Amino acid sequence: MALNTSVMLQRNKVAVAIVGATGRLGNEMAREFLSPGFRPYFSTVSCLTRDTSAPIAASLAELGADIRPVDLEQIESLKVALKGADAVVNALGPAVGKDVLDNVADAAAAVGAKVYFPSEFGSDIRLNDFPGWEHPVWAKKRAHFERAKEIAPGKMKVIALYTGAILEFTLAPRTGYDFANKKFTALGSPDTPIAFTSTQDIGRTLAQLSILCTSSADTRNSIPEIVRVAGTQVSVKQIAEIMGKESGDTIEVESVHLKEFKEELRKTYVSTGVKGAAFPDFVRILIGEGKYDFSTNDNELVNAKESVWVWKSMQQYAKETKGKGASV
């Protein structure tokens, strides 16, 4: 259902607000809304931040963003900052409490936003299988999504965007990609497909969904409440080949027993709580279980036949990083 350029330009322009726009992911999202390819479709791109003097805020302002101060703890402050928004993107990070996330959704509904995107952008959490020991970040996201849908049913569309692994954030030692020692470690089969989506493509998807959901009530109602996209799908073995080709290194790929790893993490979580159980290890388990295989996705909904943009591939990312992956 991706609209072509001529149709998009005939629509009323959209006012979008991005909460957490000076964060690592929020900044990249905002830059896509402000990019030449999407800026003509938005009347305003408001970037909400607690620190309007931050260098990132200044750089977004130079691109044409409307920088708005906000106190996330105060719903009245959020209402003022979100005033006039048709679409609200919640880009707040995992450290933010559920009460703050709920404040954003409440304020979005109060100002009459037509669509709200909660802070997801990762796993399809419906597939999680950690009975009694799920990481609290996911429990918080799930509870917030369900609550947001109850605030203004029929008036404010709530869409959870699942993107698989974020391309620029994932290929690092904490997730099994040890570039320094030229060794990648998979949980289970190294041939399991993994969905990756770049920060640019996440921003573009949000921009396109914002346009679609504000174009008409019928179009908005036709968009599912869960949207899954995958910019590229590759396995650990394929990543090693792609990165090695670009860097000139031979990268070893090893496999670790998935069930044993999962049981050890469960024991750690039960005995020490979240402090002893690293979040990336939960993600690695989901990847090993095939739950980051987004072969079934909504790419065509937002970018039919890549008519709006070309998804970033692992090969392109390898060239950008000279085969060395994430910097953090």
Short mmCIF file of the C-alpha atoms (twelve columns), coordinates in Angstrom:
data_MODEL
# 
_entry.id   MODEL 
# 
loop_
_atom_site.group_PDB 
_atom_site.id 
_atom_site.type_symbol 
_atom_site.label_atom_id 
_atom_site.label_alt_id 
_atom_site.label_comp_id 
_atom_site.label_asym_id 
_atom_site.label_seq_id 
_atom_site.Cartn_x 
_atom_site.Cartn_y 
_atom_site.Cartn_z 
_atom_site.pdbx_PDB_model_num 
ATOM 1   C CA . MET A 1   0.000   0.000   0.000  1 
ATOM 2   C CA . ALA A 2   3.001   2.300   -0.268 1 
ATOM 3   C CA . LEU A 3   1.813   5.493   -1.947 1 
ATOM 4   C CA . ASN A 4   3.680   6.851   -4.935 1 
ATOM 5   C CA . THR A 5   5.208   10.316  -4.799 1 
ATOM 6   C CA . SER A 6   2.483   12.126  -6.740 1 
ATOM 7   C CA . VAL A 7   -0.265  10.703  -4.539 1 
ATOM 8   C CA . MET A 8   1.682   11.511  -1.375 1 
ATOM 9   C CA . LEU A 9   2.166   15.133  -2.424 1 
ATOM 10  C CA . GLN A 10  -1.585  15.545  -2.940 1 
ATOM 11  C CA . ARG A 11  -2.260  14.675  0.701  1 
ATOM 12  C CA . ASN A 12  -2.314  17.182  3.513  1 
ATOM 13  C CA . LYS A 13  1.095   17.509  5.072  1 
ATOM 14  C CA . VAL A 14  1.694   15.665  8.331  1 
ATOM 15  C CA . ALA A 15  2.886   17.140  11.627 1 
ATOM 16  C CA . VAL A 16  5.120   14.604  13.357 1 
ATOM 17  C CA . ALA A 17  6.655   14.713  16.827 1 
ATOM 18  C CA . ILE A 18  9.561   12.518  17.895 1 
ATOM 19  C CA . VAL A 19  9.989   12.020  21.630 1 
ATOM 20  C CA . GLY A 20  13.590  11.203  22.484 1 
ATOM 21  C CA . ALA A 21  14.929  12.645  19.245 1 
ATOM 22  C CA . THR A 22  18.359  13.352  20.713 1 
ATOM 23  C CA . GLY A 23  18.925  9.725   21.675 1 
ATOM 24  C CA . ARG A 24  21.060  7.412   19.582 1 
ATOM 25  C CA . LEU A 25  18.183  5.868   17.625 1 
ATOM 26  C CA . GLY A 26  15.820  8.839   17.865 1 
ATOM 27  C CA . ASN A 27  18.399  11.111  16.256 1 
ATOM 28  C CA . GLU A 28  18.724  8.799   13.257 1 
ATOM 29  C CA . MET A 29  14.938  8.569   12.956 1 
ATOM 30  C CA . ALA A 30  14.569  12.346  13.036 1 
ATOM 31  C CA . ARG A 31  17.181  12.782  10.314 1 
ATOM 32  C CA . GLU A 32  15.142  10.604  7.959  1 
ATOM 33  C CA . PHE A 33  11.979  12.650  8.536  1 
ATOM 34  C CA . LEU A 34  14.102  15.744  7.806  1 
ATOM 35  C CA . SER A 35  15.799  14.246  4.741  1 
ATOM 36  C CA . PRO A 36  15.056  15.633  1.256  1 
ATOM 37  C CA . GLY A 37  13.151  12.475  0.379  1 
ATOM 38  C CA . PHE A 38  10.580  12.858  3.167  1 
ATOM 39  C CA . ARG A 39  10.663  16.461  4.408  1 
ATOM 40  C CA . PRO A 40  8.198   17.740  1.734  1 
ATOM 41  C CA . TYR A 41  5.449   15.530  3.187  1 
ATOM 42  C CA . PHE A 42  5.690   16.942  6.726  1 
ATOM 43  C CA . SER A 43  4.489   20.373  7.803  1 
ATOM 44  C CA . THR A 44  6.592   20.203  10.961 1 
ATOM 45  C CA . VAL A 45  9.080   17.752  12.410 1 
ATOM 46  C CA . SER A 46  9.083   18.430  16.149 1 
ATOM 47  C CA . CYS A 47  11.912  16.950  18.174 1 
ATOM 48  C CA . LEU A 48  11.215  16.763  21.899 1 
ATOM 49  C CA . THR A 49  14.126  16.763  24.300 1 
ATOM 50  C CA . ARG A 50  14.874  17.542  27.917 1 
ATOM 51  C CA . ASP A 51  18.022  19.404  26.884 1 
ATOM 52  C CA . THR A 52  17.464  21.823  24.018 1 
ATOM 53  C CA . SER A 53  21.072  23.023  24.292 1 
ATOM 54  C CA . ALA A 54  22.518  19.609  23.426 1 
ATOM 55  C CA . PRO A 55  24.711  19.560  20.286 1 
ATOM 56  C CA . ILE A 56  22.451  16.926  18.703 1 
ATOM 57  C CA . ALA A 57  19.448  19.215  19.176 1 
ATOM 58  C CA . ALA A 58  21.355  22.024  17.480 1 
ATOM 59  C CA . SER A 59  22.273  19.801  14.535 1 
ATOM 60  C CA . LEU A 60  18.639  18.736  14.096 1 
ATOM 61  C CA . ALA A 61  17.536  22.364  14.244 1 
ATOM 62  C CA . GLU A 62  19.973  23.163  11.429 1 
ATOM 63  C CA . LEU A 63  18.199  20.525  9.343  1 
ATOM 64  C CA . GLY A 64  14.854  22.224  9.974  1 
ATOM 65  C CA . ALA A 65  13.559  20.493  13.089 1 
ATOM 66  C CA . ASP A 66  11.365  22.330  15.576 1 
ATOM 67  C CA . ILE A 67  13.175  21.672  18.863 1 
ATOM 68  C CA . ARG A 68  10.758  21.611  21.789 1 
ATOM 69  C CA . PRO A 69  11.664  21.327  25.483 1 
ATOM 70  C CA . VAL A 70  9.753   18.782  27.535 1 
ATOM 71  C CA . ASP A 71  9.549   17.373  31.040 1 
ATOM 72  C CA . LEU A 72  8.685   13.729  30.486 1 
ATOM 73  C CA . GLU A 73  7.504   13.340  34.058 1 
ATOM 74  C CA . GLN A 74  4.806   15.981  33.581 1 
ATOM 75  C CA . ILE A 75  1.938   15.126  31.257 1 
ATOM 76  C CA . GLU A 76  0.962   18.792  30.886 1 
ATOM 77  C CA . SER A 77  4.459   19.547  29.613 1 
ATOM 78  C CA . LEU A 78  4.101   16.719  27.113 1 
ATOM 79  C CA . LYS A 79  0.735   18.023  25.936 1 
ATOM 80  C CA . VAL A 80  2.232   21.438  25.241 1 
ATOM 81  C CA . ALA A 81  5.209   19.946  23.411 1 
ATOM 82  C CA . LEU A 82  3.036   17.589  21.350 1 
ATOM 83  C CA . LYS A 83  0.396   20.164  20.455 1 
ATOM 84  C CA . GLY A 84  -0.636  19.870  16.822 1 
ATOM 85  C CA . ALA A 85  1.008   16.493  16.211 1 
ATOM 86  C CA . ASP A 86  -0.721  14.096  13.822 1 
ATOM 87  C CA . ALA A 87  1.861   11.350  14.382 1 
ATOM 88  C CA . VAL A 88  3.899   10.710  17.533 1 
ATOM 89  C CA . VAL A 89  7.019   8.533   17.567 1 
ATOM 90  C CA . ASN A 90  8.234   7.344   20.969 1 
ATOM 91  C CA . ALA A 91  11.989  6.838   20.625 1 
ATOM 92  C CA . LEU A 92  12.801  6.752   24.337 1 
ATOM 93  C CA . GLY A 93  15.390  4.188   25.382 1 
ATOM 94  C CA . PRO A 94  15.016  1.027   27.484 1 
ATOM 95  C CA . ALA A 95  16.027  2.747   30.732 1 
ATOM 96  C CA . VAL A 96  12.877  4.873   30.743 1 
ATOM 97  C CA . GLY A 97  10.136  3.670   33.091 1 
ATOM 98  C CA . LYS A 98  6.692   2.531   32.003 1 
ATOM 99  C CA . ASP A 99  5.069   5.520   33.694 1 
ATOM 100 C CA . VAL A 100 6.969   7.874   31.382 1 
ATOM 101 C CA . LEU A 101 6.115   5.787   28.321 1 
ATOM 102 C CA . ASP A 102 2.461   5.913   29.365 1 
ATOM 103 C CA . ASN A 103 2.682   9.681   29.817 1 
ATOM 104 C CA . VAL A 104 3.749   10.032  26.193 1 
ATOM 105 C CA . ALA A 105 0.862   7.899   24.927 1 
ATOM 106 C CA . ASP A 106 -1.650  9.729   27.140 1 
ATOM 107 C CA . ALA A 107 -0.443  13.105  25.908 1 
ATOM 108 C CA . ALA A 108 -0.471  11.947  22.267 1 
ATOM 109 C CA . ALA A 109 -4.115  10.945  22.608 1 
ATOM 110 C CA . ALA A 110 -4.961  14.170  24.441 1 
ATOM 111 C CA . VAL A 111 -3.657  16.358  21.596 1 
ATOM 112 C CA . GLY A 112 -5.554  14.337  18.980 1 
ATOM 113 C CA . ALA A 113 -2.712  12.416  17.349 1 
ATOM 114 C CA . LYS A 114 -3.950  10.021  14.684 1 
ATOM 115 C CA . VAL A 115 -1.129  7.503   15.103 1 
ATOM 116 C CA . TYR A 116 1.264   6.614   17.905 1 
ATOM 117 C CA . PHE A 117 4.365   4.442   17.617 1 
ATOM 118 C CA . PRO A 118 5.521   3.019   20.976 1 
ATOM 119 C CA . SER A 119 9.211   2.444   21.608 1 
ATOM 120 C CA . GLU A 120 9.730   -1.028  20.083 1 
ATOM 121 C CA . PHE A 121 12.125  -1.333  17.093 1 
ATOM 122 C CA . GLY A 122 13.572  -4.797  17.686 1 
ATOM 123 C CA . SER A 123 12.265  -8.261  18.520 1 
ATOM 124 C CA . ASP A 124 8.759   -9.450  17.747 1 
ATOM 125 C CA . ILE A 125 8.060   -9.869  21.452 1 
ATOM 126 C CA . ARG A 126 4.961   -11.966 20.788 1 
ATOM 127 C CA . LEU A 127 7.362   -14.839 20.088 1 
ATOM 128 C CA . ASN A 128 9.309   -14.617 23.358 1 
ATOM 129 C CA . ASP A 129 9.521   -17.841 25.353 1 
ATOM 130 C CA . PHE A 130 11.029  -17.074 28.756 1 
ATOM 131 C CA . PRO A 131 8.263   -18.278 31.104 1 
ATOM 132 C CA . GLY A 132 8.669   -16.623 34.474 1 
ATOM 133 C CA . TRP A 133 11.999  -15.040 33.592 1 
ATOM 134 C CA . GLU A 134 11.422  -12.680 30.688 1 
ATOM 135 C CA . HIS A 135 13.646  -9.621  30.707 1 
ATOM 136 C CA . PRO A 136 11.734  -6.683  32.266 1 
ATOM 137 C CA . VAL A 137 12.418  -4.446  29.251 1 
ATOM 138 C CA . TRP A 138 10.098  -6.633  27.183 1 
ATOM 139 C CA . ALA A 139 7.502   -6.944  29.924 1 
ATOM 140 C CA . LYS A 140 7.416   -3.142  30.122 1 
ATOM 141 C CA . LYS A 141 7.080   -2.757  26.358 1 
ATOM 142 C CA . ARG A 142 4.265   -5.310  26.206 1 
ATOM 143 C CA . ALA A 143 2.328   -3.667  29.029 1 
ATOM 144 C CA . HIS A 144 2.763   -0.204  27.511 1 
ATOM 145 C CA . PHE A 145 1.579   -1.331  24.076 1 
ATOM 146 C CA . GLU A 146 -1.569  -2.905  25.493 1 
ATOM 147 C CA . ARG A 147 -2.329  0.162   27.589 1 
ATOM 148 C CA . ALA A 148 -1.706  2.569   24.711 1 
ATOM 149 C CA . LYS A 149 -4.285  0.740   22.588 1 
ATOM 150 C CA . GLU A 150 -6.910  1.290   25.291 1 
ATOM 151 C CA . ILE A 151 -6.477  5.064   25.590 1 
ATOM 152 C CA . ALA A 152 -8.365  6.258   22.509 1 
ATOM 153 C CA . PRO A 153 -9.632  3.260   20.504 1 
ATOM 154 C CA . GLY A 154 -10.911 4.250   17.095 1 
ATOM 155 C CA . LYS A 155 -9.255  7.662   17.331 1 
ATOM 156 C CA . MET A 156 -5.534  7.072   17.813 1 
ATOM 157 C CA . LYS A 157 -3.990  4.179   15.913 1 
ATOM 158 C CA . VAL A 158 -1.218  2.420   17.847 1 
ATOM 159 C CA . ILE A 159 1.391   0.569   15.775 1 
ATOM 160 C CA . ALA A 160 4.254   -1.533  17.128 1 
ATOM 161 C CA . LEU A 161 7.087   -1.590  14.597 1 
ATOM 162 C CA . TYR A 162 9.278   -4.690  14.847 1 
ATOM 163 C CA . THR A 163 12.508  -4.396  12.885 1 
ATOM 164 C CA . GLY A 164 14.629  -7.369  13.892 1 
ATOM 165 C CA . ALA A 165 18.193  -6.505  14.888 1 
ATOM 166 C CA . ILE A 166 19.257  -2.902  14.357 1 
ATOM 167 C CA . LEU A 167 22.021  -3.175  11.786 1 
ATOM 168 C CA . GLU A 168 24.367  -0.514  13.152 1 
ATOM 169 C CA . PHE A 169 24.002  -1.569  16.806 1 
ATOM 170 C CA . THR A 170 24.307  -5.346  16.661 1 
ATOM 171 C CA . LEU A 171 27.554  -6.650  15.205 1 
ATOM 172 C CA . ALA A 172 29.696  -6.367  18.327 1 
ATOM 173 C CA . PRO A 173 31.334  -8.744  20.849 1 
ATOM 174 C CA . ARG A 174 28.368  -8.597  23.234 1 
ATOM 175 C CA . THR A 175 26.221  -10.352 20.624 1 
ATOM 176 C CA . GLY A 176 28.838  -12.869 19.524 1 
ATOM 177 C CA . TYR A 177 30.669  -10.927 16.807 1 
ATOM 178 C CA . ASP A 178 34.296  -10.690 17.933 1 
ATOM 179 C CA . PHE A 179 36.018  -8.843  15.109 1 
ATOM 180 C CA . ALA A 180 39.263  -8.341  17.039 1 
ATOM 181 C CA . ASN A 181 39.777  -12.091 17.374 1 
ATOM 182 C CA . LYS A 182 38.155  -12.895 14.023 1 
ATOM 183 C CA . LYS A 183 35.577  -15.201 15.570 1 
ATOM 184 C CA . PHE A 184 31.772  -15.142 15.381 1 
ATOM 185 C CA . THR A 185 29.713  -17.320 17.730 1 
ATOM 186 C CA . ALA A 186 26.201  -18.524 16.930 1 
ATOM 187 C CA . LEU A 187 23.768  -20.055 19.389 1 
ATOM 188 C CA . GLY A 188 22.558  -23.127 17.571 1 
ATOM 189 C CA . SER A 189 22.899  -23.277 13.810 1 
ATOM 190 C CA . PRO A 190 25.045  -20.581 12.149 1 
ATOM 191 C CA . ASP A 191 22.723  -20.879 9.139  1 
ATOM 192 C CA . THR A 192 19.638  -19.506 10.930 1 
ATOM 193 C CA . PRO A 193 18.319  -16.387 9.120  1 
ATOM 194 C CA . ILE A 194 18.475  -13.115 11.055 1 
ATOM 195 C CA . ALA A 195 16.551  -9.962  10.143 1 
ATOM 196 C CA . PHE A 196 18.508  -6.712  10.281 1 
ATOM 197 C CA . THR A 197 17.155  -3.238  9.604  1 
ATOM 198 C CA . SER A 198 19.306  -0.110  9.466  1 
ATOM 199 C CA . THR A 199 18.552  2.996   11.510 1 
ATOM 200 C CA . GLN A 200 17.910  4.865   8.262  1 
ATOM 201 C CA . ASP A 201 15.384  2.295   7.116  1 
ATOM 202 C CA . ILE A 202 13.633  2.335   10.497 1 
ATOM 203 C CA . GLY A 203 13.241  6.103   10.171 1 
ATOM 204 C CA . ARG A 204 11.996  5.774   6.598  1 
ATOM 205 C CA . THR A 205 9.481   3.122   7.612  1 
ATOM 206 C CA . LEU A 206 8.138   5.351   10.385 1 
ATOM 207 C CA . ALA A 207 7.888   8.286   7.988  1 
ATOM 208 C CA . GLN A 208 6.005   6.211   5.434  1 
ATOM 209 C CA . LEU A 209 3.649   4.764   8.058  1 
ATOM 210 C CA . SER A 210 3.004   8.262   9.406  1 
ATOM 211 C CA . ILE A 211 1.983   9.410   5.935  1 
ATOM 212 C CA . LEU A 212 -0.206  6.359   5.337  1 
ATOM 213 C CA . CYS A 213 -1.950  6.573   8.708  1 
ATOM 214 C CA . THR A 214 -2.838  10.235  8.315  1 
ATOM 215 C CA . SER A 215 -3.943  10.084  4.680  1 
ATOM 216 C CA . SER A 216 -7.466  8.795   5.402  1 
ATOM 217 C CA . ALA A 217 -9.410  6.910   8.054  1 
ATOM 218 C CA . ASP A 218 -9.856  3.943   5.712  1 
ATOM 219 C CA . THR A 219 -6.134  3.699   5.040  1 
ATOM 220 C CA . ARG A 220 -5.322  4.090   8.727  1 
ATOM 221 C CA . ASN A 221 -7.753  1.328   9.659  1 
ATOM 222 C CA . SER A 222 -6.237  -1.000  7.065  1 
ATOM 223 C CA . ILE A 223 -2.754  -0.811  8.596  1 
ATOM 224 C CA . PRO A 224 -2.121  -3.660  11.078 1 
ATOM 225 C CA . GLU A 225 -1.260  -2.854  14.687 1 
ATOM 226 C CA . ILE A 226 1.899   -4.954  14.315 1 
ATOM 227 C CA . VAL A 227 4.226   -4.113  11.413 1 
ATOM 228 C CA . ARG A 228 7.315   -6.256  10.781 1 
ATOM 229 C CA . VAL A 229 10.067  -5.121  8.438  1 
ATOM 230 C CA . ALA A 230 13.415  -6.623  7.516  1 
ATOM 231 C CA . GLY A 231 15.911  -4.556  5.593  1 
ATOM 232 C CA . THR A 232 18.074  -7.618  4.999  1 
ATOM 233 C CA . GLN A 233 18.173  -11.251 6.143  1 
ATOM 234 C CA . VAL A 234 21.450  -13.112 6.588  1 
ATOM 235 C CA . SER A 235 22.878  -15.830 8.822  1 
ATOM 236 C CA . VAL A 236 25.930  -15.669 11.090 1 
ATOM 237 C CA . LYS A 237 27.830  -17.739 8.536  1 
ATOM 238 C CA . GLN A 238 26.888  -15.351 5.731  1 
ATOM 239 C CA . ILE A 239 27.818  -12.318 7.841  1 
ATOM 240 C CA . ALA A 240 31.276  -13.822 8.421  1 
ATOM 241 C CA . GLU A 241 31.720  -14.292 4.677  1 
ATOM 242 C CA . ILE A 242 30.499  -10.778 3.824  1 
ATOM 243 C CA . MET A 243 32.573  -9.046  6.491  1 
ATOM 244 C CA . GLY A 244 35.631  -11.174 5.762  1 
ATOM 245 C CA . LYS A 245 35.459  -10.358 2.072  1 
ATOM 246 C CA . GLU A 246 35.460  -6.641  2.863  1 
ATOM 247 C CA . SER A 247 38.137  -6.696  5.589  1 
ATOM 248 C CA . GLY A 248 40.349  -9.348  4.040  1 
ATOM 249 C CA . ASP A 249 40.140  -11.428 7.226  1 
ATOM 250 C CA . THR A 250 39.204  -15.082 7.552  1 
ATOM 251 C CA . ILE A 251 36.546  -15.144 10.259 1 
ATOM 252 C CA . GLU A 252 35.979  -18.350 12.201 1 
ATOM 253 C CA . VAL A 253 32.378  -19.314 12.949 1 
ATOM 254 C CA . GLU A 254 31.604  -21.503 15.937 1 
ATOM 255 C CA . SER A 255 28.340  -22.797 17.381 1 
ATOM 256 C CA . VAL A 256 27.320  -23.009 21.027 1 
ATOM 257 C CA . HIS A 257 24.631  -25.391 22.269 1 
ATOM 258 C CA . LEU A 258 21.471  -23.289 22.348 1 
ATOM 259 C CA . LYS A 259 19.439  -25.188 24.958 1 
ATOM 260 C CA . GLU A 260 22.355  -25.355 27.383 1 
ATOM 261 C CA . PHE A 261 23.056  -21.634 26.978 1 
ATOM 262 C CA . LYS A 262 19.392  -20.817 27.564 1 
ATOM 263 C CA . GLU A 263 19.213  -22.959 30.693 1 
ATOM 264 C CA . GLU A 264 22.344  -21.346 32.112 1 
ATOM 265 C CA . LEU A 265 20.891  -17.892 31.502 1 
ATOM 266 C CA . ARG A 266 17.638  -18.926 33.179 1 
ATOM 267 C CA . LYS A 267 19.534  -20.111 36.258 1 
ATOM 268 C CA . THR A 268 21.501  -16.880 36.357 1 
ATOM 269 C CA . TYR A 269 18.361  -14.784 36.068 1 
ATOM 270 C CA . VAL A 270 16.568  -16.735 38.793 1 
ATOM 271 C CA . SER A 271 19.513  -16.446 41.183 1 
ATOM 272 C CA . THR A 272 20.739  -12.902 40.488 1 
ATOM 273 C CA . GLY A 273 17.932  -11.150 38.665 1 
ATOM 274 C CA . VAL A 274 18.423  -8.814  35.756 1 
ATOM 275 C CA . LYS A 275 21.808  -7.561  37.017 1 
ATOM 276 C CA . GLY A 276 23.451  -10.887 36.252 1 
ATOM 277 C CA . ALA A 277 21.610  -11.680 33.022 1 
ATOM 278 C CA . ALA A 278 22.705  -9.498  30.112 1 
ATOM 279 C CA . PHE A 279 19.960  -8.341  27.752 1 
ATOM 280 C CA . PRO A 280 21.997  -9.196  24.604 1 
ATOM 281 C CA . ASP A 281 22.062  -12.832 25.736 1 
ATOM 282 C CA . PHE A 282 18.259  -12.913 25.662 1 
ATOM 283 C CA . VAL A 283 18.361  -11.519 22.143 1 
ATOM 284 C CA . ARG A 284 20.943  -14.096 21.076 1 
ATOM 285 C CA . ILE A 285 18.639  -16.861 22.292 1 
ATOM 286 C CA . LEU A 286 15.746  -15.507 20.241 1 
ATOM 287 C CA . ILE A 287 18.018  -15.349 17.205 1 
ATOM 288 C CA . GLY A 288 19.148  -18.936 17.761 1 
ATOM 289 C CA . GLU A 289 15.529  -20.058 18.088 1 
ATOM 290 C CA . GLY A 290 14.758  -18.578 14.682 1 
ATOM 291 C CA . LYS A 291 12.588  -15.796 16.086 1 
ATOM 292 C CA . TYR A 292 14.501  -13.128 14.212 1 
ATOM 293 C CA . ASP A 293 13.618  -14.796 10.925 1 
ATOM 294 C CA . PHE A 294 11.326  -12.153 9.440  1 
ATOM 295 C CA . SER A 295 10.753  -13.915 6.134  1 
ATOM 296 C CA . THR A 296 7.101   -13.055 6.738  1 
ATOM 297 C CA . ASN A 297 7.118   -9.269  6.845  1 
ATOM 298 C CA . ASP A 298 5.376   -6.062  5.805  1 
ATOM 299 C CA . ASN A 299 8.105   -4.631  3.593  1 
ATOM 300 C CA . GLU A 300 5.712   -4.343  0.661  1 
ATOM 301 C CA . LEU A 301 3.223   -2.384  2.763  1 
ATOM 302 C CA . VAL A 302 5.635   0.488   3.313  1 
ATOM 303 C CA . ASN A 303 8.005   0.166   0.362  1 
ATOM 304 C CA . ALA A 304 6.409   -1.807  -2.445 1 
ATOM 305 C CA . LYS A 305 9.061   -3.206  -4.783 1 
ATOM 306 C CA . GLU A 306 11.507  -0.759  -3.184 1 
ATOM 307 C CA . SER A 307 9.724   2.075   -4.982 1 
ATOM 308 C CA . VAL A 308 10.283  4.546   -2.124 1 
ATOM 309 C CA . TRP A 309 13.822  3.584   -1.102 1 
ATOM 310 C CA . VAL A 310 16.299  0.703   -1.350 1 
ATOM 311 C CA . TRP A 311 16.754  -1.257  1.881  1 
ATOM 312 C CA . LYS A 312 20.313  -1.265  3.208  1 
ATOM 313 C CA . SER A 313 21.991  -4.653  2.760  1 
ATOM 314 C CA . MET A 314 24.624  -6.344  4.897  1 
ATOM 315 C CA . GLN A 315 27.011  -5.948  1.963  1 
ATOM 316 C CA . GLN A 316 26.509  -2.186  1.972  1 
ATOM 317 C CA . TYR A 317 27.008  -2.027  5.728  1 
ATOM 318 C CA . ALA A 318 30.199  -4.078  5.406  1 
ATOM 319 C CA . LYS A 319 31.574  -1.570  2.901  1 
ATOM 320 C CA . GLU A 320 30.687  1.337   5.202  1 
ATOM 321 C CA . THR A 321 32.505  -0.243  8.157  1 
ATOM 322 C CA . LYS A 322 35.321  -1.801  6.103  1 
ATOM 323 C CA . GLY A 323 34.178  -5.179  7.381  1 
ATOM 324 C CA . LYS A 324 34.578  -4.268  11.064 1 
ATOM 325 C CA . GLY A 325 30.960  -4.009  12.220 1 
ATOM 326 C CA . ALA A 326 29.617  -1.877  15.056 1 
ATOM 327 C CA . SER A 327 31.895  0.568   16.848 1 
ATOM 328 C CA . VAL A 328 30.276  -0.101  20.241 1 
# 
